[in-house]
Short mmCIF file of C-alpha atoms and ligand atoms in Angstrom, two decimals:
data_model
loop_
_atom_site.label_atom_id
_atom_site.label_comp_id
_atom_site.label_asym_id
_atom_site.label_seq_id
_atom_site.Cartn_x
_atom_site.Cartn_y
_atom_site.Cartn_z
CA MET A 358 161.23 76.65 248.22
CA ALA A 359 160.03 73.17 247.59
CA ALA A 360 160.84 70.59 250.33
CA GLN A 361 163.72 68.39 249.49
CA ILE A 362 162.58 64.92 248.68
CA ALA A 363 164.92 62.06 249.63
CA SER A 364 166.29 59.91 246.78
CA VAL A 365 167.51 56.41 246.85
CA THR A 366 170.21 54.68 244.75
CA GLY A 367 170.40 50.98 244.24
CA ALA A 368 173.16 48.55 243.44
CA PRO A 369 176.01 49.63 241.14
CA HIS A 370 175.03 46.93 238.57
CA ALA A 371 172.37 44.18 238.07
CA ARG A 372 172.60 40.55 236.84
CA VAL A 373 170.50 37.57 236.27
CA LEU A 374 170.96 35.24 239.36
CA GLY A 375 168.98 32.33 238.34
CA VAL A 376 166.52 30.99 235.58
CA GLY A 377 163.63 28.54 235.98
CA ALA A 378 161.19 26.92 233.61
CA TYR A 379 157.87 24.96 233.38
CA ARG A 380 156.96 22.97 230.33
CA PRO A 381 153.47 21.43 230.20
CA GLU A 382 153.24 17.66 230.36
CA ARG A 383 151.51 17.02 227.12
CA ILE A 384 153.82 16.84 224.10
CA VAL A 385 151.87 17.62 220.90
CA PRO A 386 153.55 16.35 217.62
CA ASN A 387 152.88 17.88 214.27
CA ALA A 388 150.70 14.78 213.43
CA ASP A 389 148.24 15.91 216.16
CA VAL A 390 147.52 19.39 214.58
CA ILE A 391 147.71 18.90 210.94
CA GLU A 392 144.20 17.38 210.29
CA ALA A 393 142.36 20.55 211.59
CA ILE A 394 144.42 22.87 209.37
CA ASP A 395 144.88 20.69 206.20
CA SER A 396 148.65 20.77 206.56
CA SER A 397 151.43 18.15 206.78
CA ASP A 398 154.35 17.41 209.22
CA GLU A 399 156.68 18.05 206.32
CA TRP A 400 155.21 21.57 205.45
CA ILE A 401 155.42 22.60 209.16
CA GLN A 402 158.96 21.27 209.64
CA GLN A 403 160.20 22.91 206.39
CA ARG A 404 158.50 26.36 206.97
CA SER A 405 159.02 26.71 210.67
CA GLY A 406 161.30 23.97 212.07
CA ILE A 407 158.70 22.89 214.59
CA LYS A 408 158.45 19.18 215.35
CA SER A 409 156.23 19.42 218.39
CA ARG A 410 154.94 21.79 220.99
CA ARG A 411 153.52 21.54 224.51
CA TRP A 412 149.89 22.34 225.35
CA ALA A 413 148.87 22.87 228.81
CA GLY A 414 146.22 20.71 230.51
CA PRO A 415 143.39 22.01 232.65
CA GLU A 416 145.50 22.14 235.78
CA GLU A 417 148.37 23.99 234.09
CA SER A 418 147.06 27.49 234.48
CA VAL A 419 149.08 30.64 233.85
CA GLN A 420 149.43 30.98 237.59
CA MET A 421 150.42 27.36 238.15
CA MET A 422 153.06 27.25 235.46
CA SER A 423 154.39 30.69 236.57
CA VAL A 424 154.78 29.58 240.27
CA ALA A 425 156.58 26.32 239.19
CA ALA A 426 159.09 28.16 237.03
CA SER A 427 159.52 30.86 239.57
CA ARG A 428 160.20 28.46 242.50
CA LEU A 429 162.97 26.90 240.40
CA ALA A 430 164.47 30.36 239.50
CA ILE A 431 164.35 31.54 243.07
CA GLU A 432 165.99 28.26 244.32
CA ARG A 433 168.68 28.40 241.70
CA SER A 434 169.36 32.03 242.77
CA GLY A 435 170.07 30.82 246.25
CA LEU A 436 167.12 32.96 247.58
CA ASP A 437 163.73 32.50 249.26
CA ALA A 438 160.50 33.97 248.05
CA ALA A 439 160.68 36.50 250.85
CA ASP A 440 163.64 38.03 249.25
CA ILE A 441 161.78 39.01 246.11
CA ASP A 442 160.42 42.58 246.34
CA CYS A 443 158.96 42.99 242.87
CA VAL A 444 157.17 40.47 240.44
CA VAL A 445 156.91 41.46 236.76
CA VAL A 446 154.82 39.08 234.62
CA ALA A 447 154.86 39.26 230.83
CA THR A 448 151.98 37.62 229.22
CA VAL A 449 149.08 38.03 226.73
CA SER A 450 147.19 35.03 227.69
CA HIS A 451 146.04 35.72 231.20
CA LEU A 452 142.28 35.79 230.59
CA LEU A 453 141.22 38.05 233.48
CA GLN A 454 141.83 41.65 232.49
CA THR A 455 142.17 42.74 236.06
CA PRO A 456 143.80 42.25 238.65
CA ALA A 457 147.27 41.35 237.40
CA VAL A 458 148.10 37.76 237.70
CA ALA A 459 151.37 38.84 239.19
CA THR A 460 149.71 39.55 242.50
CA ALA A 461 148.27 36.01 242.72
CA ILE A 462 151.60 34.57 241.79
CA ALA A 463 153.47 36.65 244.43
CA HIS A 464 150.88 35.55 246.99
CA GLU A 465 151.24 31.87 246.19
CA LEU A 466 154.95 32.26 246.36
CA GLY A 467 154.75 33.77 249.72
CA THR A 468 155.83 37.53 249.21
CA HIS A 469 154.02 40.80 249.42
CA ALA A 470 156.20 42.19 246.65
CA ALA A 471 155.16 44.88 244.18
CA ALA A 472 153.43 42.91 241.44
CA PHE A 473 152.21 43.76 237.99
CA ASP A 474 151.76 42.50 234.42
CA ILE A 475 153.19 43.96 231.34
CA SER A 476 151.81 43.48 227.82
CA ALA A 477 154.49 43.39 225.18
CA ALA A 478 153.59 40.04 223.57
CA CYS A 479 156.54 37.92 222.54
CA SER A 480 159.04 40.56 223.48
CA GLY A 481 157.62 40.99 227.09
CA PHE A 482 160.33 38.98 228.82
CA CYS A 483 163.18 41.13 227.39
CA HIS A 484 161.17 44.21 228.32
CA GLY A 485 160.86 42.77 231.86
CA ILE A 486 164.64 42.07 232.19
CA SER A 487 165.33 45.75 231.19
CA LEU A 488 162.86 46.98 233.77
CA ALA A 489 164.21 44.66 236.41
CA SER A 490 167.80 45.84 235.75
CA ASP A 491 166.78 49.43 236.03
CA PHE A 492 164.81 48.84 239.27
CA VAL A 493 167.67 47.14 240.89
CA ARG A 494 170.20 49.91 239.93
CA ALA A 495 167.77 52.69 240.80
CA GLY A 496 166.95 51.21 244.29
CA SER A 497 163.22 50.60 243.59
CA ALA A 498 163.72 46.84 244.34
CA ARG A 499 166.62 44.50 245.25
CA HIS A 500 165.45 41.25 243.74
CA VAL A 501 163.04 41.24 240.82
CA LEU A 502 161.29 38.13 239.63
CA VAL A 503 160.60 38.34 235.82
CA ILE A 504 158.16 35.86 234.41
CA GLY A 505 157.26 35.11 230.83
CA VAL A 506 154.20 32.88 230.68
CA GLU A 507 151.58 31.98 228.19
CA ARG A 508 148.74 29.47 227.76
CA MET A 509 148.41 30.35 224.09
CA THR A 510 145.97 27.47 223.61
CA ASP A 511 143.31 29.50 225.31
CA ILE A 512 143.58 32.34 222.67
CA LEU A 513 144.17 30.14 219.55
CA ASP A 514 141.66 28.88 216.95
CA LEU A 515 142.99 25.44 216.46
CA SER A 516 141.50 25.31 212.95
CA ASP A 517 143.40 28.48 211.94
CA ARG A 518 146.19 27.48 209.40
CA GLY A 519 148.19 30.60 210.18
CA THR A 520 148.65 30.03 213.95
CA ALA A 521 147.53 26.67 215.30
CA PHE A 522 150.78 24.78 214.52
CA ILE A 523 153.03 27.62 215.65
CA PHE A 524 152.15 28.39 219.31
CA GLY A 525 152.65 26.47 222.49
CA ASP A 526 152.27 26.95 226.25
CA GLY A 527 154.85 27.23 229.07
CA ALA A 528 156.56 29.51 231.61
CA GLY A 529 160.10 30.78 232.17
CA ALA A 530 161.28 32.89 235.08
CA ALA A 531 164.45 34.74 235.98
CA VAL A 532 165.51 36.54 239.14
CA VAL A 533 167.40 39.74 238.71
CA GLY A 534 169.45 41.16 241.50
CA PRO A 535 172.38 43.25 242.57
CA SER A 536 175.87 42.78 241.30
CA ASP A 537 179.29 44.34 241.62
CA THR A 538 180.00 44.01 237.93
CA PRO A 539 177.68 44.63 234.91
CA GLY A 540 175.67 41.49 234.29
CA ILE A 541 172.89 43.06 232.04
CA GLY A 542 173.74 45.33 229.09
CA PRO A 543 171.72 48.42 227.95
CA VAL A 544 168.47 47.49 226.24
CA VAL A 545 167.75 48.21 222.63
CA TRP A 546 164.04 48.37 222.32
CA GLY A 547 161.24 49.92 220.27
CA SER A 548 158.03 49.45 218.32
CA ASP A 549 156.56 49.84 214.89
CA GLY A 550 152.86 50.53 215.48
CA GLU A 551 152.25 51.02 211.77
CA GLN A 552 152.30 47.16 211.82
CA PHE A 553 149.89 46.99 214.70
CA ASP A 554 147.46 44.83 212.83
CA LEU A 555 149.90 42.07 211.80
CA ILE A 556 149.39 40.07 214.98
CA ARG A 557 146.51 40.81 217.18
CA GLN A 558 143.40 39.59 219.01
CA ARG A 559 140.78 39.35 216.20
CA GLU A 560 138.19 41.63 217.91
CA ASP A 561 137.83 43.47 221.14
CA TRP A 562 135.52 42.36 224.06
CA ARG A 563 132.77 44.83 222.97
CA ASP A 564 132.53 43.23 219.69
CA VAL A 565 132.26 39.81 221.19
CA VAL A 566 129.49 40.96 223.63
CA GLY A 567 127.65 43.23 221.08
CA THR A 568 124.90 45.71 221.74
CA ALA A 569 121.10 45.52 221.64
CA ASP A 570 121.22 46.71 218.03
CA SER A 571 124.11 44.61 216.84
CA PRO A 572 124.65 41.22 218.56
CA GLY A 573 128.27 40.25 219.17
CA SER A 574 129.94 37.16 217.78
CA GLY A 575 129.89 35.52 221.26
CA VAL A 576 133.04 33.63 220.25
CA MET A 577 136.29 33.68 222.04
CA PRO A 578 138.37 36.41 220.25
CA HIS A 579 141.33 34.42 219.11
CA LEU A 580 144.68 35.49 217.83
CA VAL A 581 145.26 36.28 214.15
CA MET A 582 148.59 36.72 212.46
CA GLU A 583 149.75 37.77 208.99
CA GLY A 584 152.71 35.48 209.22
CA ASN A 585 154.59 36.28 206.09
CA PRO A 586 155.08 40.07 206.61
CA VAL A 587 156.15 39.42 210.23
CA PHE A 588 158.47 36.74 208.97
CA ARG A 589 160.21 39.23 206.58
CA TRP A 590 160.35 41.99 209.08
CA ALA A 591 161.77 39.75 211.77
CA SER A 592 164.41 38.18 209.46
CA PHE A 593 165.91 41.46 208.40
CA ALA A 594 165.11 44.19 210.95
CA MET A 595 165.77 42.25 214.05
CA ALA A 596 169.31 41.25 213.09
CA LYS A 597 170.22 45.02 213.23
CA ILE A 598 168.67 45.25 216.70
CA GLY A 599 170.87 42.44 217.78
CA THR A 600 174.03 44.00 216.50
CA GLN A 601 173.03 47.28 218.17
CA ALA A 602 172.55 45.44 221.59
CA LEU A 603 176.10 44.04 221.17
CA ASP A 604 177.51 47.44 220.33
CA LYS A 605 175.81 49.13 223.29
CA ALA A 606 177.14 46.44 225.60
CA GLY A 607 180.65 46.96 224.16
CA ILE A 608 180.73 43.24 223.16
CA THR A 609 182.20 41.94 219.84
CA LEU A 610 181.10 38.88 218.03
CA ASP A 611 184.24 37.15 219.30
CA ASP A 612 183.18 37.81 222.89
CA LEU A 613 179.71 36.32 222.37
CA ASP A 614 179.08 32.76 223.50
CA VAL A 615 175.35 32.23 223.23
CA PHE A 616 172.48 33.63 221.12
CA VAL A 617 168.96 33.26 222.46
CA PRO A 618 166.46 34.73 219.88
CA HIS A 619 162.69 34.63 220.42
CA GLN A 620 161.77 31.08 219.27
CA ALA A 621 159.26 32.10 216.49
CA ASN A 622 160.58 30.02 213.55
CA MET A 623 163.89 28.18 212.87
CA ARG A 624 164.25 29.97 209.51
CA ILE A 625 164.07 33.44 211.25
CA ILE A 626 166.65 32.20 213.79
CA ASP A 627 169.01 31.07 210.93
CA ALA A 628 168.36 34.30 208.93
CA MET A 629 169.25 36.45 211.92
CA ALA A 630 172.41 34.41 212.65
CA ARG A 631 173.53 34.76 208.95
CA SER A 632 172.70 38.45 208.86
CA MET A 633 174.58 39.21 212.11
CA LYS A 634 177.45 37.10 210.86
CA LEU A 635 177.49 35.04 214.10
CA PRO A 636 180.81 33.04 214.19
CA ALA A 637 180.59 29.30 214.38
CA HIS A 638 181.53 29.24 218.08
CA VAL A 639 178.31 30.95 219.17
CA ARG A 640 175.82 28.44 220.46
CA ILE A 641 172.27 29.17 219.22
CA ALA A 642 169.00 28.38 220.97
CA ARG A 643 166.81 26.19 218.97
CA ASP A 644 164.01 25.33 221.40
CA VAL A 645 161.30 26.20 218.89
CA ALA A 646 161.68 22.57 217.33
CA GLU A 647 160.26 20.94 220.47
CA GLN A 648 158.49 23.87 222.15
CA GLY A 649 156.92 25.82 219.34
CA ASN A 650 156.47 29.54 219.76
CA THR A 651 155.59 30.25 223.41
CA SER A 652 155.45 34.06 222.98
CA ALA A 653 156.65 35.74 226.20
CA ALA A 654 157.84 32.50 227.66
CA SER A 655 160.15 31.58 224.68
CA VAL A 656 163.37 33.37 225.50
CA PRO A 657 163.51 32.22 229.21
CA LEU A 658 162.48 28.62 228.19
CA ALA A 659 165.16 28.59 225.42
CA LEU A 660 167.82 29.98 227.74
CA GLU A 661 166.94 27.54 230.55
CA ARG A 662 167.08 24.51 228.16
CA MET A 663 170.62 25.64 227.05
CA MET A 664 171.69 26.11 230.71
CA THR A 665 170.40 22.62 231.83
CA GLU A 666 171.86 20.91 228.69
CA GLY A 667 175.30 22.58 229.13
CA ASP A 668 175.07 24.76 226.02
CA ALA A 669 175.02 27.92 228.16
CA ARG A 670 177.46 27.96 230.94
CA SER A 671 177.78 30.21 233.98
CA GLY A 672 179.79 33.24 233.04
CA ASP A 673 178.96 32.98 229.38
CA THR A 674 177.99 36.08 227.48
CA ALA A 675 174.53 35.78 225.91
CA LEU A 676 172.57 38.00 223.50
CA LEU A 677 168.69 37.89 224.12
CA ILE A 678 166.38 39.25 221.50
CA ALA A 679 162.61 39.13 221.35
CA PHE A 680 160.01 40.50 218.99
CA GLY A 681 156.33 40.24 218.28
CA ALA A 682 152.94 41.83 218.22
CA GLY A 683 152.81 45.58 218.23
CA LEU A 684 155.15 45.23 216.52
CA SER A 685 157.46 45.44 219.50
CA TYR A 686 161.02 44.30 220.15
CA ALA A 687 163.66 44.34 222.91
CA ALA A 688 167.25 42.99 223.09
CA GLN A 689 170.09 42.94 225.65
CA VAL A 690 173.29 41.20 226.42
CA ILE A 691 173.42 39.26 229.75
CA THR A 692 175.97 37.20 231.61
CA VAL A 693 174.64 33.69 232.12
CA PRO A 694 174.20 32.97 235.91
O1 LIG B 96 155.95 35.30 217.71
C1 LIG B 96 155.56 36.46 217.11
C2 LIG B 96 156.16 36.65 215.89
N1 LIG B 96 155.65 35.78 214.95
C3 LIG B 96 156.50 35.28 213.95
O2 LIG B 96 157.68 35.61 213.94
C4 LIG B 96 155.88 34.43 212.88
C5 LIG B 96 156.59 34.72 211.61
N2 LIG B 96 155.97 34.00 210.42
C6 LIG B 96 156.26 32.70 210.17
O3 LIG B 96 156.83 31.96 210.91
C7 LIG B 96 155.81 32.18 208.90
O4 LIG B 96 155.36 33.29 208.10
C8 LIG B 96 154.85 30.97 208.80
C9 LIG B 96 155.58 29.77 209.38
C10 LIG B 96 153.80 31.36 209.77
C11 LIG B 96 154.45 30.77 207.35
O5 LIG B 96 155.48 30.54 206.62
P1 LIG B 96 155.71 31.36 205.14
O6 LIG B 96 156.82 30.84 204.54
O7 LIG B 96 155.67 32.75 205.52
O8 LIG B 96 154.37 30.84 204.31
P2 LIG B 96 153.24 31.64 203.65
O9 LIG B 96 152.28 32.20 204.68
O10 LIG B 96 153.90 32.64 202.62
O11 LIG B 96 152.43 30.60 202.84
C12 LIG B 96 153.11 29.74 201.78
C13 LIG B 96 152.08 28.78 201.20
C14 LIG B 96 150.81 29.38 200.76
O12 LIG B 96 150.35 28.64 199.61
P3 LIG B 96 150.62 29.20 198.16
O13 LIG B 96 149.93 30.55 198.11
O14 LIG B 96 152.07 29.37 198.01
O15 LIG B 96 150.03 28.21 197.27
C15 LIG B 96 149.82 29.04 201.99
O16 LIG B 96 148.47 29.02 201.54
O17 LIG B 96 151.70 27.80 202.26
C16 LIG B 96 150.30 27.73 202.36
N3 LIG B 96 150.05 27.54 203.82
C17 LIG B 96 150.00 26.25 204.40
N4 LIG B 96 150.16 25.04 204.01
C18 LIG B 96 150.13 24.04 204.83
C19 LIG B 96 149.77 28.50 204.75
N5 LIG B 96 149.63 27.92 206.01
C20 LIG B 96 149.78 26.49 205.72
C21 LIG B 96 149.67 25.51 206.63
N6 LIG B 96 149.88 24.23 206.14
N7 LIG B 96 149.47 25.68 207.90
#
């Protein structure tokens, strides 16, 4: 007979304990990006709702921004770094393929926590919140730090009309820990790999380097996006996912206080809100206007802004939903800490 392996159980429930953010110093208005892409402030605002974005300076690395956002999230959770026993970093713009930037972040924060990166592009933070909730409830960790961070400017071609005006840099972080009552609802997540090519790194590293017979491009493989199909997919398919997340959490539209969708495009945010028939009392995150699309950082940055500006209050019920390259998506209801 096989030996009996001991099992652990965790907390009855999990919740978000605190949220932090880091926004790079440099504000980049539309006026500063239009020349390279033959565009206009009017076009960008009409098509995306973006007025400005933040671009990181040389000192504002993925690690630096993550540590700054995390320190705030840990402090706001009433914890010390030593209390964190797992660090999950969602990013697509950490340029070193290995090791995970999460281990360097954990070290700088002062913890020997388990630490690893996940790659789910713009939906990575919501994937991370789901993992964290499961870890806490299963007993794998007590306090999980979930970070969404991007230095998109490192992987952008600033002369590409389809991406240069959209993306921005920044970091958001949340601590997930034990709770006596449910504070994170069941996740609704999935992928549509048939649309794998719609948002992706233009070529893989082998193509960049090349071979003796066929020289590589030698050029940084930037991000390319077919914006319009993604736009149509997000505007229609994602509203259904949001509604499913509410249903799974047992929440009606009347119970919902705050809607924090991925900050990709103001028109997508409005289309989702219309399609989900969100009542007028639901406060909607519109961080994209000042922050651009920060990929994995967008949901925590938008939530943090709403919390600091009083639009999301402690105890509020919020729906988070994020989507992007893959295509991949994840949504869940949380209680605002
Ligand atoms: O975060 C990951 C998920 N990503 C997203 O959710 C992004 C989703 N996509 C979008 O946000 C939108 O598709 C964009 C904002 C990127 C573009 O808006 P659109 O309404 O889909 O525009 P479009 O690509 O259909 O282009 C419309 C027109 C075209 O001209 P014609 O063919 O109508 O004459 C383009 O050539 O706008 C032109 N255009 C531009 N004009 C000025 C395309 N890019 C630009 C530009 N400036 N940068």
